[in-house]
Short mmCIF file of C-alpha atoms in Angstrom, two decimals:
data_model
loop_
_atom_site.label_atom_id
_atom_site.label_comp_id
_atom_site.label_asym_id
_atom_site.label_seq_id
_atom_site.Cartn_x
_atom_site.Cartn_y
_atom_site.Cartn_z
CA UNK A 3 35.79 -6.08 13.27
CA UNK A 4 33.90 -7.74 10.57
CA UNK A 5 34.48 -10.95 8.62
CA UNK A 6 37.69 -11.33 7.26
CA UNK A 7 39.31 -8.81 9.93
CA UNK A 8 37.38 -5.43 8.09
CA UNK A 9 36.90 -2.62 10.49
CA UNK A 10 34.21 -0.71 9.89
CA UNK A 11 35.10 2.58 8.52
CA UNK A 12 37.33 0.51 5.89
CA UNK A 13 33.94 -1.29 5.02
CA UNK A 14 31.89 1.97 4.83
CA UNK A 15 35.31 3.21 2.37
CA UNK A 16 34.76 0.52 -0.02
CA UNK A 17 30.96 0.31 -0.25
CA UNK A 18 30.96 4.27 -0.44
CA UNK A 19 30.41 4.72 -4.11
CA UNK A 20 27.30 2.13 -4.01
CA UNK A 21 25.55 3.54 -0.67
CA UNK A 22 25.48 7.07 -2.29
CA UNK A 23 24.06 5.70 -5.73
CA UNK A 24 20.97 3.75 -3.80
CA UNK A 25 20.32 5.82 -0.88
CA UNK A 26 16.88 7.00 -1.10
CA UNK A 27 15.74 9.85 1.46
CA UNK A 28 14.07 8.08 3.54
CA UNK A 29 16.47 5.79 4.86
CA UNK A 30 18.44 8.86 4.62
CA UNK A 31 16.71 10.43 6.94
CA UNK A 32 16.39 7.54 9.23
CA UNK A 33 20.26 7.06 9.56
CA UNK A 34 20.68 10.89 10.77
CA UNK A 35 18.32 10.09 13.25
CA UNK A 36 19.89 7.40 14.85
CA UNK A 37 23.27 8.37 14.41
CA UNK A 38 21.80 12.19 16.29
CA UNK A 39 20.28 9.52 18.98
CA UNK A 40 23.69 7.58 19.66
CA UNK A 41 25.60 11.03 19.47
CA UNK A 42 27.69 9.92 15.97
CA UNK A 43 26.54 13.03 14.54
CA UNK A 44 25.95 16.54 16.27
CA UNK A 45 22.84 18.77 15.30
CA UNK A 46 25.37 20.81 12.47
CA UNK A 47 26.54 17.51 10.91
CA UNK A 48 22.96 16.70 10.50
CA UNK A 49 22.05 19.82 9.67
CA UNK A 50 24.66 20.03 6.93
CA UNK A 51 23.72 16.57 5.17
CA UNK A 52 19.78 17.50 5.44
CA UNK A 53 20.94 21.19 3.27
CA UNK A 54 22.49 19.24 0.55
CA UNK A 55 20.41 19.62 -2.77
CA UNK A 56 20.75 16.44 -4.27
CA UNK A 57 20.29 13.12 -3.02
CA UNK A 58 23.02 11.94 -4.21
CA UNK A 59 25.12 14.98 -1.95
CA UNK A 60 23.22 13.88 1.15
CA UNK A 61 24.54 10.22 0.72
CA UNK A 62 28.21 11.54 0.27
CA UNK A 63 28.13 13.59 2.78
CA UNK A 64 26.50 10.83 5.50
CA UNK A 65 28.73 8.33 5.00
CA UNK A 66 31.64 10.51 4.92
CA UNK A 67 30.74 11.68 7.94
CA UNK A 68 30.69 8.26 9.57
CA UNK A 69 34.01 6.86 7.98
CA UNK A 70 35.72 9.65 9.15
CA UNK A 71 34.78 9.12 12.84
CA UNK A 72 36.73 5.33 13.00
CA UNK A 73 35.42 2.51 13.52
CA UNK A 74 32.91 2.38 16.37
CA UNK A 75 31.19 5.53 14.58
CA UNK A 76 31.08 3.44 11.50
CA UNK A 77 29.91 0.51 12.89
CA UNK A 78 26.98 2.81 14.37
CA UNK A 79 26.51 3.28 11.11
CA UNK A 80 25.95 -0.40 9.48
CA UNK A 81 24.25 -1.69 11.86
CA UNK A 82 21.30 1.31 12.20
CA UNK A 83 21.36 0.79 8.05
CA UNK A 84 21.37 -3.14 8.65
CA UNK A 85 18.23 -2.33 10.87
CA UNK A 86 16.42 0.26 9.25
CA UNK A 87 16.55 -0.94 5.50
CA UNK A 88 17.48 -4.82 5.01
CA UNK A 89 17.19 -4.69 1.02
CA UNK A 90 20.02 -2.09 1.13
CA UNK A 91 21.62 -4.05 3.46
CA UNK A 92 21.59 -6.98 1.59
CA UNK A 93 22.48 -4.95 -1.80
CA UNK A 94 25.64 -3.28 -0.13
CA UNK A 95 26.76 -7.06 0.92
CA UNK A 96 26.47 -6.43 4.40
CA UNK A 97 23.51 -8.86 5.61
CA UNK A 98 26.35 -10.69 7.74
CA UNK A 99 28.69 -8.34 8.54
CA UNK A 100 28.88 -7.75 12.19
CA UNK A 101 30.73 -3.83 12.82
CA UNK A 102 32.78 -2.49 15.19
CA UNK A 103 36.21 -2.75 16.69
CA UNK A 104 36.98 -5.98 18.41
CA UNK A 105 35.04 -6.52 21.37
CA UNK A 106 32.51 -3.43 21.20
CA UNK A 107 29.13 -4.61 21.14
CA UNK A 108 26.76 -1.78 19.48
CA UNK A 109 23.25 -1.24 20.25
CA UNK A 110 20.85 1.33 18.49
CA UNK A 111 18.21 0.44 21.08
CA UNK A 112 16.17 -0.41 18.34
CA UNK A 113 14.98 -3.82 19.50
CA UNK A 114 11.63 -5.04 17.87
CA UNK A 115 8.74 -5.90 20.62
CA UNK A 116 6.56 -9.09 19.67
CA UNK A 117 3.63 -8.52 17.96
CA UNK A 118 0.83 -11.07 18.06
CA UNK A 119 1.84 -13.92 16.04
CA UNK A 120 0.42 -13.76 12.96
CA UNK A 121 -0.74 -16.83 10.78
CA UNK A 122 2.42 -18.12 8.31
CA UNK A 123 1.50 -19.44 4.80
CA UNK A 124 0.23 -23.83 4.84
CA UNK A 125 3.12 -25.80 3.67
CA UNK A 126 2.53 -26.31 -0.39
CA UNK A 127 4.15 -27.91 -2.84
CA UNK A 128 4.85 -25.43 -5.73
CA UNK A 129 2.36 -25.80 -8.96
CA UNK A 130 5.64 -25.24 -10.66
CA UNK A 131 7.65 -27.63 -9.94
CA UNK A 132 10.22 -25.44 -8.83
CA UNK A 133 11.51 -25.78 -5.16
CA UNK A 134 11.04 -22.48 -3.68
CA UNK A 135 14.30 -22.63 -1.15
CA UNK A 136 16.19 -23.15 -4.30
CA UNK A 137 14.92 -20.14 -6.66
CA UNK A 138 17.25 -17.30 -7.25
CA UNK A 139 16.47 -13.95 -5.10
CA UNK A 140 17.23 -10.04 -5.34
CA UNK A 141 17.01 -8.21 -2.76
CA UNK A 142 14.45 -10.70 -0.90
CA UNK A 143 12.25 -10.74 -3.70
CA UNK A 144 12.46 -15.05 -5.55
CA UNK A 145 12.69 -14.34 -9.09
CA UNK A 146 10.63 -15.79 -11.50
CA UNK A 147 12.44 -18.89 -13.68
CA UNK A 148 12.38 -18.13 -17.03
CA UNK A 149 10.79 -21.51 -18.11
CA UNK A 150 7.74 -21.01 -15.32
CA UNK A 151 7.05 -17.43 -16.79
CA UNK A 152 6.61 -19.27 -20.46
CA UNK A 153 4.83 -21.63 -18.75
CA UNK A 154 2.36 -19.22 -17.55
CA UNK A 155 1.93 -17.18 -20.71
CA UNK A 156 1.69 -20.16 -22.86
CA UNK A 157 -1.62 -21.44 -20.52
CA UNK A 158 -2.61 -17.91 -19.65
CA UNK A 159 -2.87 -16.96 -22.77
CA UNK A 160 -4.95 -13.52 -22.92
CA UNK A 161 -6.35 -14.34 -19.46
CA UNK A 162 -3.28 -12.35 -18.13
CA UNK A 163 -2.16 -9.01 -18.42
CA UNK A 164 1.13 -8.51 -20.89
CA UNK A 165 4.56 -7.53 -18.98
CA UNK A 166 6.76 -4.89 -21.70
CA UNK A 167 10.14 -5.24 -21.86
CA UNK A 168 12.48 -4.12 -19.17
CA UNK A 169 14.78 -2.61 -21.74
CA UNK A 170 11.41 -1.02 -23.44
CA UNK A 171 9.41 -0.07 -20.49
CA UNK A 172 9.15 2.73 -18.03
CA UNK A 173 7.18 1.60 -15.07
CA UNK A 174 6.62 4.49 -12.19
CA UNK A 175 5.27 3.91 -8.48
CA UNK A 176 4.00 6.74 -6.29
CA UNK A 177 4.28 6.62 -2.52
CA UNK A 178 2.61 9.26 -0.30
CA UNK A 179 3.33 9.12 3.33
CA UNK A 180 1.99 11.15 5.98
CA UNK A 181 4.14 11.34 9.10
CA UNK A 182 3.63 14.65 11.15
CA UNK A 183 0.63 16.63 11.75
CA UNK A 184 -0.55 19.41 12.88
CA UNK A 185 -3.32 18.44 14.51
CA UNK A 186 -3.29 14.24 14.97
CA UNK A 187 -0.71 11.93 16.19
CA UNK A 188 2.37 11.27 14.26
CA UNK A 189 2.68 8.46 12.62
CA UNK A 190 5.83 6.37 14.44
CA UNK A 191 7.28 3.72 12.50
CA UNK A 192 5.58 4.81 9.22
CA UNK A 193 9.54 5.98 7.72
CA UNK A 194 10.03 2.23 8.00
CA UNK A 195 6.95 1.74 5.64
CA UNK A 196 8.20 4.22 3.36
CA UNK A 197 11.58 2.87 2.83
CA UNK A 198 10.59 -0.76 2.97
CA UNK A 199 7.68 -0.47 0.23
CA UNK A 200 10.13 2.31 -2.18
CA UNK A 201 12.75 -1.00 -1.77
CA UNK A 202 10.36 -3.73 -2.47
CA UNK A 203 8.69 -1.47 -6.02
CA UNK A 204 12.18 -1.11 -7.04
CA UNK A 205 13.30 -4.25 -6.95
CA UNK A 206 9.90 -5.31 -8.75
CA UNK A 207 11.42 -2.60 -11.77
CA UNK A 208 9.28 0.67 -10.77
CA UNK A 209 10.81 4.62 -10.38
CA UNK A 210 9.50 5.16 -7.33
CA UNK A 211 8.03 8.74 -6.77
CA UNK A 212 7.73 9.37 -2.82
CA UNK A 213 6.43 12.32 -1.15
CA UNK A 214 6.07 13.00 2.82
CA UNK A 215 3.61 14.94 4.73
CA UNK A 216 1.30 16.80 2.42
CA UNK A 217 -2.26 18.14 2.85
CA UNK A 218 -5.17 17.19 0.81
CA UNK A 219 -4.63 19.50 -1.62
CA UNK A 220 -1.51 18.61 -1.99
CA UNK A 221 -1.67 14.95 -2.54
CA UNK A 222 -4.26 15.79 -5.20
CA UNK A 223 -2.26 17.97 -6.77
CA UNK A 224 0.51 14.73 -6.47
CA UNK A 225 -1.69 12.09 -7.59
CA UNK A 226 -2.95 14.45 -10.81
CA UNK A 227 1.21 15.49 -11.77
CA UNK A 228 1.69 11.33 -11.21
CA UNK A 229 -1.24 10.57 -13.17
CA UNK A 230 -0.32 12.97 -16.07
CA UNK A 231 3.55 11.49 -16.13
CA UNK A 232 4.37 10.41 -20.10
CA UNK A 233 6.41 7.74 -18.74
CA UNK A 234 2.62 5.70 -18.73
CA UNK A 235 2.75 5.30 -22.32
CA UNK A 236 5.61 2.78 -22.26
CA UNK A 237 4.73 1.53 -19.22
CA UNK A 238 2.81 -1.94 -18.57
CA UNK A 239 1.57 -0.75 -15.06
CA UNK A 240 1.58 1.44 -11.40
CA UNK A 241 1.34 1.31 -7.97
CA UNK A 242 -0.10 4.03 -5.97
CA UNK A 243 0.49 3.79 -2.18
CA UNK A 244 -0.97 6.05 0.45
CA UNK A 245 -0.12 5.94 4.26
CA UNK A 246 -1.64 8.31 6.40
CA UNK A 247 -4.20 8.17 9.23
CA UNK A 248 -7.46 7.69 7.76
CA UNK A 249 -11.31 7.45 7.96
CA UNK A 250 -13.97 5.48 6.60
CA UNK A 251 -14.01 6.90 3.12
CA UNK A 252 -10.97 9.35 2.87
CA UNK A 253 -7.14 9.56 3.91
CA UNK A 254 -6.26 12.54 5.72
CA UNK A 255 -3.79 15.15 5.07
CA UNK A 256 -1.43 16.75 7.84
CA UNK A 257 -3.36 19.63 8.45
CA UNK A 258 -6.60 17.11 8.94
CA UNK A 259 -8.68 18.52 11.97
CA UNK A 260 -12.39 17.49 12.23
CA UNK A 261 -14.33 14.62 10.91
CA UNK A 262 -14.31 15.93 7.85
CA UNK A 263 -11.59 18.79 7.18
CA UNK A 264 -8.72 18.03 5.17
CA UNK A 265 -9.85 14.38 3.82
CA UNK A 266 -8.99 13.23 0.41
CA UNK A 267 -11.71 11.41 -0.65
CA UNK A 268 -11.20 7.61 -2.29
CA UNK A 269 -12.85 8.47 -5.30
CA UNK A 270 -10.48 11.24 -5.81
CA UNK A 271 -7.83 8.88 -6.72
CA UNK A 272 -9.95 6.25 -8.88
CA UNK A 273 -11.55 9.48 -10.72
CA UNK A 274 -7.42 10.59 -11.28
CA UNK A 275 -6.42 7.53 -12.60
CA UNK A 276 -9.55 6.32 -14.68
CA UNK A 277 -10.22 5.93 -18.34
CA UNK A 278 -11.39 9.26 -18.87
CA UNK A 279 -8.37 11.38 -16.91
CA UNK A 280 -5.42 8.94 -17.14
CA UNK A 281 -5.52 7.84 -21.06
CA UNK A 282 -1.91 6.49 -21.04
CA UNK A 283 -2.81 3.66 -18.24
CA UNK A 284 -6.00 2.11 -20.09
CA UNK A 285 -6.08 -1.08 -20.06
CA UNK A 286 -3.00 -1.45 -18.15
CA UNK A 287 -2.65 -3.00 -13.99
CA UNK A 288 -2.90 -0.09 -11.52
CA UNK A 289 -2.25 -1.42 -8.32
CA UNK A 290 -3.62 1.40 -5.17
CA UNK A 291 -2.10 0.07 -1.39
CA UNK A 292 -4.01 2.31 1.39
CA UNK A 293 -2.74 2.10 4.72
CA UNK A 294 -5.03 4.10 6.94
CA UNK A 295 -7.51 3.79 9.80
CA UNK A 296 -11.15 3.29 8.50
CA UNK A 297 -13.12 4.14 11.34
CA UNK A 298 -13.09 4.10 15.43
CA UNK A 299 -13.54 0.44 15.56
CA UNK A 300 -11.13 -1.99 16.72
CA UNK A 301 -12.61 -4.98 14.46
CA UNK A 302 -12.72 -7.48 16.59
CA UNK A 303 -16.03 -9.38 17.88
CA UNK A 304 -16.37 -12.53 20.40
CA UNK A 305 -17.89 -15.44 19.03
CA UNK A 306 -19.39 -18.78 20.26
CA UNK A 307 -19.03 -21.90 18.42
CA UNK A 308 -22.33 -22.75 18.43
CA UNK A 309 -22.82 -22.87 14.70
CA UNK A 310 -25.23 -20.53 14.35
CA UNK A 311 -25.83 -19.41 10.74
CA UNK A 312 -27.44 -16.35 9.41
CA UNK A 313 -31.19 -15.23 9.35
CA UNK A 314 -30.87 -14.94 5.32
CA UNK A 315 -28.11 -14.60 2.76
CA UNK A 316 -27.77 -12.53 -0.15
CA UNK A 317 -27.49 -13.28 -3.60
CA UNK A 318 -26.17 -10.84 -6.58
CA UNK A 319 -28.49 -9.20 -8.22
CA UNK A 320 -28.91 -10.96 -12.35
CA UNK A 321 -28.71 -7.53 -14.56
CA UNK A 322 -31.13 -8.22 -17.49
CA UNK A 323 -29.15 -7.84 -21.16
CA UNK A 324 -29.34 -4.56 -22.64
CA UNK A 325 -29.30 -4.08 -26.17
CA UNK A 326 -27.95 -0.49 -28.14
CA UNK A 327 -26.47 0.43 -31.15
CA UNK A 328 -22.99 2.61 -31.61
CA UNK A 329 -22.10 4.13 -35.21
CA UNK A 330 -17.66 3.99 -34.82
CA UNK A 331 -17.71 4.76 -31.72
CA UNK A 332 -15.42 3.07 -29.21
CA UNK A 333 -16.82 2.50 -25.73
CA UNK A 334 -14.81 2.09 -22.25
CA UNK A 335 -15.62 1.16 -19.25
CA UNK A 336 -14.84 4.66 -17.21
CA UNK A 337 -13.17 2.46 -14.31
CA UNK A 338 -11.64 -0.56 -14.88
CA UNK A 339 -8.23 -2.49 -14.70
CA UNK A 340 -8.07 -1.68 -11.15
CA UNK A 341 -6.41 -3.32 -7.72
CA UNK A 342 -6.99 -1.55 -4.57
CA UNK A 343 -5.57 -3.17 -1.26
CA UNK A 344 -6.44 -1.81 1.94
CA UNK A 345 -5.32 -2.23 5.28
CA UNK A 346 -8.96 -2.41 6.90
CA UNK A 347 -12.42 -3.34 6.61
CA UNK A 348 -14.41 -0.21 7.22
CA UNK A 349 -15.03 1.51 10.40
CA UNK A 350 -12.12 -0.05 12.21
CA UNK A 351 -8.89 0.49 13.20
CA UNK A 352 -5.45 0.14 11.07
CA UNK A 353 -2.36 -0.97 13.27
CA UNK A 354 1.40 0.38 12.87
CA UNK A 355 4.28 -0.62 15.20
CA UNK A 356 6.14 2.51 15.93
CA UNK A 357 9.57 0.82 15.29
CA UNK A 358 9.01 -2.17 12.83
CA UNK A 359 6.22 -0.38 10.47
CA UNK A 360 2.79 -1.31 9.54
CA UNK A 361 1.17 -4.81 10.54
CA UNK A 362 -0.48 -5.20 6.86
CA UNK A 363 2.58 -3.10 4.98
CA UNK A 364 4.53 -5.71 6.55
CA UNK A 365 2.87 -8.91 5.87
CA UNK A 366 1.81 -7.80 1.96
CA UNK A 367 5.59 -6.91 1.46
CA UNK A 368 6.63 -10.25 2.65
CA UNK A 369 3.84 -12.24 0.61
CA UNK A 370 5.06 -10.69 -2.70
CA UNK A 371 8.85 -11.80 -1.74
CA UNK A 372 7.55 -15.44 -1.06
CA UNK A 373 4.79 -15.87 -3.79
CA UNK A 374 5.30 -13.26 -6.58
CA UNK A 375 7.70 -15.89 -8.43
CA UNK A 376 4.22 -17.95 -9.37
CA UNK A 377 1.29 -16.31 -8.28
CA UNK A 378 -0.94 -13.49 -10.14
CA UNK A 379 -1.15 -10.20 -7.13
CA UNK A 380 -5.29 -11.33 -6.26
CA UNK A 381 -3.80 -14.60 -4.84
CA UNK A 382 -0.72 -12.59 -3.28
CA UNK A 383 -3.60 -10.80 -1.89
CA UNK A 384 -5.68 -13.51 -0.97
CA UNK A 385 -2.45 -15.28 1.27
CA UNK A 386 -1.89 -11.51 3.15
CA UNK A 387 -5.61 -11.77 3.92
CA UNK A 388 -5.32 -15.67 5.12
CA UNK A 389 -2.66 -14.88 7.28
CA UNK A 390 -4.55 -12.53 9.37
CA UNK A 391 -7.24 -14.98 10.07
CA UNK A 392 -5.86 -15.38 13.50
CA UNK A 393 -4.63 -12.66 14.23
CA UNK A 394 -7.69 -9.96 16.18
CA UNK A 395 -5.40 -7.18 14.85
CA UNK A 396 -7.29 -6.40 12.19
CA UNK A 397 -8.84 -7.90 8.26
CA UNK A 398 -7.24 -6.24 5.55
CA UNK A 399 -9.48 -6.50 2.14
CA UNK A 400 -10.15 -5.58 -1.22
CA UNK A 401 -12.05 -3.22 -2.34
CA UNK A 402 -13.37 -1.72 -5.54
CA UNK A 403 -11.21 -4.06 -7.73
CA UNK A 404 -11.97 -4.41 -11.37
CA UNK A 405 -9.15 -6.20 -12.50
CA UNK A 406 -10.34 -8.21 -15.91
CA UNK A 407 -6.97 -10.40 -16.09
CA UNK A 408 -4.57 -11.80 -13.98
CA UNK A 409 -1.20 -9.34 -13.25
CA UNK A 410 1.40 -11.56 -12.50
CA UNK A 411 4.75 -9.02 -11.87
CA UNK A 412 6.92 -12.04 -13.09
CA UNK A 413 9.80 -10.59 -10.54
CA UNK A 414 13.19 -10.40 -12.53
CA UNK A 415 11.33 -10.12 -16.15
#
């Protein structure tokens, strides 16, 4: 029984209407696996829900499945969803509520195993002003004050990106996630990816497009539909994640066999999203998150601490200024206005937990919650990479980013 005496099924009645407007598949999907596991469902149950065409069908028909069963089946229920998806969670007003009839303690077996520790952010005192504990959150995410995000474009100036409207603007996100292959591993623990990162993007105001298990053809053929969406035009950004296994310059598909076979290349999405193929984004934030393996590598080497510095050091090369002449004709960089965050250095090794998600997924989705309230993404960026400084996991970093402005998402604006 929860708070206030509420059994579980009666909770699961009243928060039925909500549950089947914000379901998304994914933690769709999760639920029927755990409710298979702890025998809440049978295989025609599950079958039945997984048949229904719409979305919104497959929510009904869960939870109605659940409620149905009592309490303890409904308490199964919450606390799998409690587990699985805490933005939902929090959403549906259940954070606290603890299910089940009176002295029945349920257990999913889904326990989370410590990882190394990783590095937490230094204590700071907010440029702001603001006290951080004391900001105003949805759905994890601190919201931006109104006052700090005038602030901000008053001293930014043009040296930020502009944010549209909510009312006005239709931003889109894209997620492709590769789980089961025909040839490699699957991917354990990557449906908690997917659901966390399609929470986090909504709450930050995207549609979030998600698509499972396709080859490389297929995510092309994704990421040039995506690309080609007229939603862009109104829109003041996009995010474009990709979770698959991976190599050093590609992310593989599910049919992905050899080095080589079945490997979309990197440049494939920059070339599908550039100035010359995706017109309605110029100018405009577009934000690509890669979680893959890069290599064979684990990316970790033992030092001494002698000091030892290196036998030379590099500087950038000075490009000499080049004059020409242009009779009304506009000119554009062909890539630019670009963000890409990836979960490895080259040649090394990505790590995913097969029940609590992706180390890097994890630690960027938690950095935005703390910091997007007052910091532009590169420094959101810039904390996920500091907090894996001790940790021999593995070094996230940046790469190819062209960014010409500062894209602050101004959470709750």
């Amino acid at each position: 029984m929860g708070p206030g005496g509420t059994m579980a099924d009666k909770k699961l009645e009243e928060l039925r209407c909500s549950f089947v407007d914000s379901a998304n598949k994914a933690i769709i999907s999760q639920l029927l696996d755990d409710l298979l596991g702890k025998k809440v469902l049978n295989e025609e149950e599950v079958e039945e829900v997984r048949e229904a065409p719409r979305r919104q069908e497959q929510a009904r028909t869960l939870i109605d499945h659940a409620r149905r069963k009592g309490a303890r089946a409904s308490g199964v229920f919450i606390e799998s969803l409690q587990r699985r998806d805490p933005c939902l969670t929090e959403q549906l007003g259940l954070t606290d509520y603890a299910g089940g009839p009176p002295g029945v303690q349920i257990s999913l077996g889904l326990e989370t195993p410590t990882l190394p520790q990783l590095q937490g952010p230094a204590p700071r005192t907010s440029h702001s002003g603001e006290d951080a504990g004391q900001l105003e959150s949805r759905q994890g995410i601190k919201l931006c004050p109104p006052d700090l995000v005038r602030k901000i474009r008053d001293t930014e100036g043009s040296n930020i990106y502009p944010i549209l409207d909510p009312k006005e603007r239709s931003r889109l996100a894209l997620i492709i996630c590769n789980i089961n292959f025909a040839h490699l591993s699957m991917r354990k623990g990557a449906e908690v990816d997917l659901a966390e990162m399609t929470c986090l993007l909504e709450s930050l105001g995207y549609t979030v497009e998600a698509e499972k298990d396709l080859c490389t053809q297929g995510m092309a053929d994704c990421l040039r539909r995506f690309a080609a969406r007229e939603e862009h035009r109104t829109s003041d950004s996009t995010f474009v994640v990709l979770m698959s296994h991976g190599r050093r310059d590609g992310v593989c598909g599910v049919d992905c066999q050899g080095q080589n076979s079945d490997l979309l290349s990197i440049d494939t999405v920059f070339a599908t999203f550039n100035n010359r193929n995706c017109q309605t984004l110029r100018g405009k934030p577009k934000v690509i998150i890669i979680q893959a393996c890069r290599g064979e590598n684990p990316g970790v080497v033992y030092v001494s601490d002698s000091g030892a510095s290196p036998d030379a050091s590099l500087s950038p090369a000075s490009w000499p200024p080049r004059e020409f002449e242009h009779d009304a004709i506009h000119t554009l960089h062909v890539e630019s206005d670009f963000l890409c965050l990836q979960s490895t250095t080259p040649d090394h090794w990505s790590w995913r937990h097969s029940k609590t998600g992706s180390v890097f997924l994890t630690q960027l989705r938690v950095q935005i919650q703390d910091h997007a309230w007052e910091c532009h993404l590169e420094e959101i960026f810039r904390k996920v990479l500091q907090s894996f400084e001790k940790s021999p996991l593995q070094m996230p970093s940046k790469d190819r980013t062209t960014l010409s402005r500062k894209f602050y998402l101004f959470p709750g604006h």
